[in-house]
Coordinates of C-alpha atoms in Angstrom, one line a residue:
Chain N
X1 CA 0.0 0.0 0.0
X2 CA 1.5 3.3 -1.1
X3 CA 1.1 6.4 1.0
X4 CA 0.0 9.6 -0.8
X5 CA 0.2 13.1 0.5
X6 CA -2.7 15.5 -0.1
X7 CA -0.5 17.4 -2.6
X8 CA 0.2 14.2 -4.5
X9 CA -3.4 13.2 -4.7
X10 CA -4.5 16.6 -5.8
X11 CA -1.7 16.9 -8.4
X12 CA -2.6 13.5 -10.0
X13 CA -6.3 14.3 -10.1
X14 CA -5.6 17.7 -11.6
X15 CA -3.2 16.5 -14.3
X16 CA -5.6 13.8 -15.5
X17 CA -8.7 15.9 -15.3
X18 CA -7.1 18.5 -17.5
X19 CA -5.4 16.1 -19.9
X20 CA -6.3 15.9 -23.6
X21 CA -6.2 12.1 -24.0
X22 CA -6.5 12.3 -27.8
X23 CA -3.4 14.4 -27.9
X24 CA -1.2 13.0 -25.1
X25 CA -1.9 9.3 -25.6
X26 CA -0.8 9.2 -29.3
X27 CA 2.1 11.6 -28.5
X28 CA 3.5 9.4 -25.7
X29 CA 3.2 6.1 -27.5
X30 CA 4.7 7.4 -30.8
X31 CA 7.5 9.1 -28.9
X32 CA 8.2 5.8 -27.2
X33 CA 8.4 4.0 -30.5
X34 CA 10.8 6.6 -31.9
X35 CA 13.1 7.1 -28.8
X36 CA 13.2 3.3 -27.9
X37 CA 12.8 1.7 -31.3
X38 CA 13.0 -1.9 -29.9
X39 CA 9.6 -1.3 -28.4
X40 CA 8.3 -1.6 -32.0
X41 CA 8.6 -5.4 -31.6
X42 CA 5.2 -5.5 -30.1
X43 CA 3.5 -3.8 -33.0
X44 CA 4.4 -5.9 -36.0
X45 CA 0.9 -5.7 -37.4
X46 CA 0.6 -1.9 -37.1
X47 CA 1.9 -1.3 -40.6
X48 CA 4.3 1.5 -41.4
X49 CA 6.7 2.3 -38.5
X50 CA 9.6 2.9 -40.8
X51 CA 10.6 6.4 -39.5
X52 CA 9.5 9.0 -37.0
X53 CA 7.1 10.7 -39.5
X54 CA 5.4 7.4 -40.3
X55 CA 5.1 6.5 -36.6
X56 CA 3.6 9.8 -35.7
X57 CA 1.2 9.7 -38.6
X58 CA 0.2 6.0 -38.0
X59 CA -3.5 5.8 -37.1
X60 CA -3.1 2.4 -35.3
X61 CA -0.4 3.9 -33.1
X62 CA -2.7 6.9 -32.3
X63 CA -5.6 4.6 -31.4
X64 CA -3.5 2.4 -29.2
X65 CA -2.0 5.4 -27.5
X66 CA -5.4 6.5 -26.5
X67 CA -6.3 3.0 -25.2
X68 CA -3.1 2.8 -23.1
X69 CA -3.6 6.3 -21.6
X70 CA -7.2 5.6 -20.7
X71 CA -5.8 2.4 -19.0
X72 CA -4.3 4.8 -16.5
X73 CA -7.8 6.1 -15.5
X74 CA -8.3 3.1 -13.2
X75 CA -5.2 3.9 -11.3
X76 CA -6.2 7.6 -11.0
X77 CA -9.6 6.5 -9.6
X78 CA -8.1 3.9 -7.2
X79 CA -4.9 5.4 -6.0
X80 CA -5.1 3.6 -2.7
X81 CA -4.9 0.2 -4.2
X82 CA -3.3 0.4 -7.6
X83 CA -1.7 -3.1 -7.2
X84 CA -5.1 -4.8 -6.9
X85 CA -6.6 -2.6 -9.6
X86 CA -4.0 -3.7 -12.1
X87 CA -3.7 -7.4 -11.2
X88 CA -5.7 -8.5 -14.2
X89 CA -4.0 -6.2 -16.6
X90 CA -0.6 -7.4 -15.3
X91 CA -1.6 -11.0 -16.1
X92 CA -2.8 -9.9 -19.5
X93 CA 0.6 -8.2 -20.3
X94 CA 2.5 -11.1 -19.0
X95 CA 0.7 -14.2 -20.3
X96 CA -1.0 -12.9 -23.4
X97 CA 0.8 -9.9 -24.6
X98 CA 4.3 -11.1 -23.4
X99 CA 5.5 -7.5 -22.9
X100 CA 8.9 -7.2 -21.1
X101 CA 7.9 -5.1 -18.1
X102 CA 10.9 -2.8 -18.6
X103 CA 8.9 -1.3 -21.4
X104 CA 6.4 0.1 -19.0
X105 CA 9.2 2.2 -17.5
X106 CA 10.2 3.4 -21.0
X107 CA 6.6 4.4 -21.9
X108 CA 6.2 6.1 -18.4
X109 CA 9.4 8.2 -19.2
X110 CA 7.9 9.3 -22.5
X111 CA 4.6 10.1 -20.9
X112 CA 6.5 12.3 -18.4
X113 CA 8.2 14.2 -21.2
X114 CA 5.0 14.7 -23.1
X115 CA 3.1 16.0 -20.0
X116 CA 6.1 18.2 -19.2
X117 CA 5.9 19.7 -22.7
X118 CA 2.2 20.3 -22.4
X119 CA 2.2 21.8 -18.9
X120 CA 5.4 23.9 -19.3
X121 CA 6.3 25.9 -16.2
X122 CA 3.3 24.4 -14.4
X123 CA 5.2 21.1 -14.4
X124 CA 7.3 22.1 -11.3
X125 CA 9.8 19.9 -9.6
X126 CA 7.1 19.0 -7.0
X127 CA 4.5 18.2 -9.7
X128 CA 7.2 16.1 -11.5
X129 CA 7.9 14.2 -8.3
X130 CA 4.2 13.4 -7.7
X131 CA 3.7 12.4 -11.4
X132 CA 6.8 10.2 -11.5
X133 CA 5.8 8.5 -8.2
X134 CA 2.3 7.7 -9.5
X135 CA 3.8 6.3 -12.7
X136 CA 6.3 4.2 -10.8
X137 CA 3.5 2.6 -8.7
X138 CA 1.6 1.9 -12.0
X139 CA 4.7 0.4 -13.6
X140 CA 5.4 -1.7 -10.5
X141 CA 1.8 -3.0 -10.3
X142 CA 1.8 -4.0 -14.0
X143 CA 4.9 -6.1 -13.4
X144 CA 3.6 -7.7 -10.2
X145 CA 1.9 -10.8 -11.8
X146 CA 4.8 -11.8 -14.0
X147 CA 6.4 -15.1 -13.0
Chain M
X1 CA 24.0 2.3 -29.3
X2 CA 26.6 4.7 -30.6
X3 CA 25.9 8.1 -32.2
X4 CA 25.2 8.0 -35.9
X5 CA 26.1 10.9 -38.2
X6 CA 22.4 11.8 -38.1
X7 CA 22.4 11.9 -34.3
X8 CA 25.4 14.2 -34.2
X9 CA 23.9 16.6 -36.7
X10 CA 20.7 16.7 -34.7
X11 CA 22.5 17.2 -31.4
X12 CA 24.6 20.1 -32.8
X13 CA 21.5 21.7 -34.4
X14 CA 19.4 21.4 -31.3
X15 CA 22.2 22.5 -29.0
X16 CA 22.6 25.6 -31.2
X17 CA 19.0 26.4 -30.6
X18 CA 19.0 25.9 -26.8
X19 CA 22.5 26.8 -25.6
X20 CA 21.5 30.4 -25.1
X21 CA 19.5 29.2 -22.1
X22 CA 22.2 26.8 -20.9
X23 CA 22.4 28.2 -17.4
X24 CA 18.6 28.1 -16.9
X25 CA 18.5 24.5 -18.2
X26 CA 21.3 23.4 -15.9
X27 CA 19.8 25.2 -12.9
X28 CA 16.3 23.7 -13.5
X29 CA 17.6 20.2 -14.2
X30 CA 19.7 20.1 -11.0
X31 CA 16.9 21.6 -9.0
X32 CA 14.5 19.0 -10.2
X33 CA 17.0 16.2 -9.5
X34 CA 17.5 17.3 -5.9
X35 CA 13.7 17.4 -5.3
X36 CA 12.5 14.4 -7.3
X37 CA 15.5 12.1 -6.4
X38 CA 16.3 13.2 -2.9
X39 CA 19.1 10.6 -2.5
X40 CA 21.2 12.8 -4.9
X41 CA 21.4 15.4 -2.1
X42 CA 23.9 13.3 -0.4
X43 CA 26.6 14.6 -2.8
X44 CA 25.9 18.2 -1.8
X45 CA 26.1 18.2 2.0
X46 CA 28.7 21.0 1.7
X47 CA 26.1 23.4 0.3
X48 CA 24.2 25.7 2.5
X49 CA 21.1 25.9 0.3
X50 CA 19.8 23.0 -1.7
X51 CA 16.5 24.5 -2.6
X52 CA 15.4 24.9 -6.2
X53 CA 17.1 27.8 -8.0
X54 CA 19.4 28.6 -5.0
X55 CA 22.7 30.3 -5.7
X56 CA 24.9 27.1 -5.4
X57 CA 22.4 25.2 -7.5
X58 CA 22.4 27.8 -10.3
X59 CA 26.2 28.1 -10.3
X60 CA 26.7 24.3 -10.4
X61 CA 24.0 23.9 -13.1
X62 CA 26.0 26.3 -15.2
X63 CA 29.2 24.3 -14.6
X64 CA 27.5 21.1 -15.6
X65 CA 26.2 22.7 -18.8
X66 CA 29.7 23.9 -19.6
X67 CA 30.7 20.2 -19.6
X68 CA 27.7 19.3 -21.8
X69 CA 28.8 22.1 -24.2
X70 CA 32.3 20.7 -24.3
X71 CA 30.9 17.3 -25.1
X72 CA 28.9 18.7 -28.0
X73 CA 32.0 20.3 -29.3
X74 CA 33.8 17.0 -28.9
X75 CA 31.0 14.9 -30.3
X76 CA 33.2 13.0 -32.7
X77 CA 35.3 11.7 -29.8
X78 CA 33.5 12.5 -26.5
X79 CA 35.9 10.3 -24.5
X80 CA 38.9 12.2 -25.6
X81 CA 37.2 15.6 -25.2
X82 CA 36.0 14.8 -21.6
X83 CA 39.2 13.1 -20.5
X84 CA 40.0 15.4 -17.6
X85 CA 36.4 15.5 -16.5
X86 CA 36.3 11.8 -16.6
X87 CA 39.4 11.7 -14.3
X88 CA 37.8 14.2 -12.0
X89 CA 34.6 12.2 -11.6
X90 CA 36.5 8.9 -11.2
X91 CA 39.1 9.9 -8.7
X92 CA 37.8 12.9 -6.9
X93 CA 34.1 13.2 -7.1
X94 CA 33.3 9.5 -7.3
X95 CA 29.7 10.0 -8.1
X96 CA 27.9 6.7 -8.6
X97 CA 27.3 6.5 -12.4
X98 CA 23.7 5.6 -11.9
X99 CA 23.3 9.3 -11.1
X100 CA 24.3 10.3 -14.6
X101 CA 21.2 8.7 -15.9
X102 CA 19.1 10.5 -13.3
X103 CA 20.5 13.9 -14.2
X104 CA 20.2 13.2 -17.9
X105 CA 16.5 12.4 -17.5
X106 CA 16.0 15.7 -15.7
X107 CA 17.8 17.6 -18.5
X108 CA 15.4 16.0 -21.0
X109 CA 12.4 17.0 -18.8
X110 CA 13.6 20.6 -18.8
X111 CA 14.2 20.6 -22.5
X112 CA 10.6 19.4 -22.9
X113 CA 9.3 22.2 -20.6
X114 CA 11.4 25.0 -22.2
X115 CA 11.3 23.9 -25.9
X116 CA 8.0 21.9 -26.3
X117 CA 8.0 22.3 -30.1
X118 CA 11.6 21.9 -30.9
X119 CA 12.1 18.9 -28.5
X120 CA 10.2 16.5 -30.9
X121 CA 10.7 12.7 -30.8
X122 CA 13.7 12.9 -33.2
X123 CA 15.5 15.5 -31.1
X124 CA 14.6 13.5 -28.0
X125 CA 16.2 10.3 -29.2
X126 CA 19.4 12.1 -30.3
X127 CA 19.7 14.0 -27.1
X128 CA 19.0 10.8 -25.0
X129 CA 21.7 8.9 -26.9
X130 CA 24.1 11.8 -26.6
X131 CA 23.6 12.2 -22.8
X132 CA 24.1 8.5 -22.4
X133 CA 27.3 8.7 -24.3
X134 CA 28.4 11.6 -22.1
X135 CA 27.6 9.5 -19.0
X136 CA 29.7 6.6 -20.4
X137 CA 32.6 8.9 -21.1
X138 CA 32.5 10.3 -17.6
X139 CA 32.5 6.8 -16.1
X140 CA 35.3 5.6 -18.2
X141 CA 38.1 5.9 -15.7
X142 CA 36.1 4.5 -12.7
X143 CA 37.6 1.1 -12.8

């Protein structure tokens, strides 16, 4: 069980309530596929991922980016037991999708960069700390059911 | 994962755009690191003020950016260019190399905050690779 300060709770709720999922989701996933190209291994059937422009223009990447970002909604709504909230998703990623859990960390880093770019100066050090702590808990929970 | 000709070109072009704000970048990155990764404060017990944007933080952020600038200028042989800095880090400062990754991440966050349009995915991957190469060069003499 993770302890959250009032500031951390408020910060996470605020960031996600103001977030444009249609913009941030595609931006984060496409950035991940460009910055860490080995992550493309999971998207063999997504068509053209040949270069950065193709990735950023790819509609399947965009759609999947939105799906993944909305997946975070559950954690935002259940901050006091993210581990239990993600148990089923963790099994899915391990048994069916076979995603190396290190990839969750890579996507989380890209999401941090995208949110930082959108928020600008409002993404203070304290806000960054809260956001990164939240994502770290999500990443850890998604890796929990791997065996 | 070594720097390609394309990476070097991108780093030099991007650095030319952002180097005017080098001191701000260094100050903000270091400030963020000390807040978000509090274990890094252990290296600065000799400073009076570790708060974001304090005088020692701003000064040291500038020093670090000077090193980054040197690395950009030496991009065709970063190890050679950073030789004395490498020896400094290995024998005197002895900063655990894991911290180079932490500071690099915070530099990338600051670049995103200050240059949201220029810091696109292609600039991001080139800068990430470049900062990783700088970290490797700085750790070269450690053992």
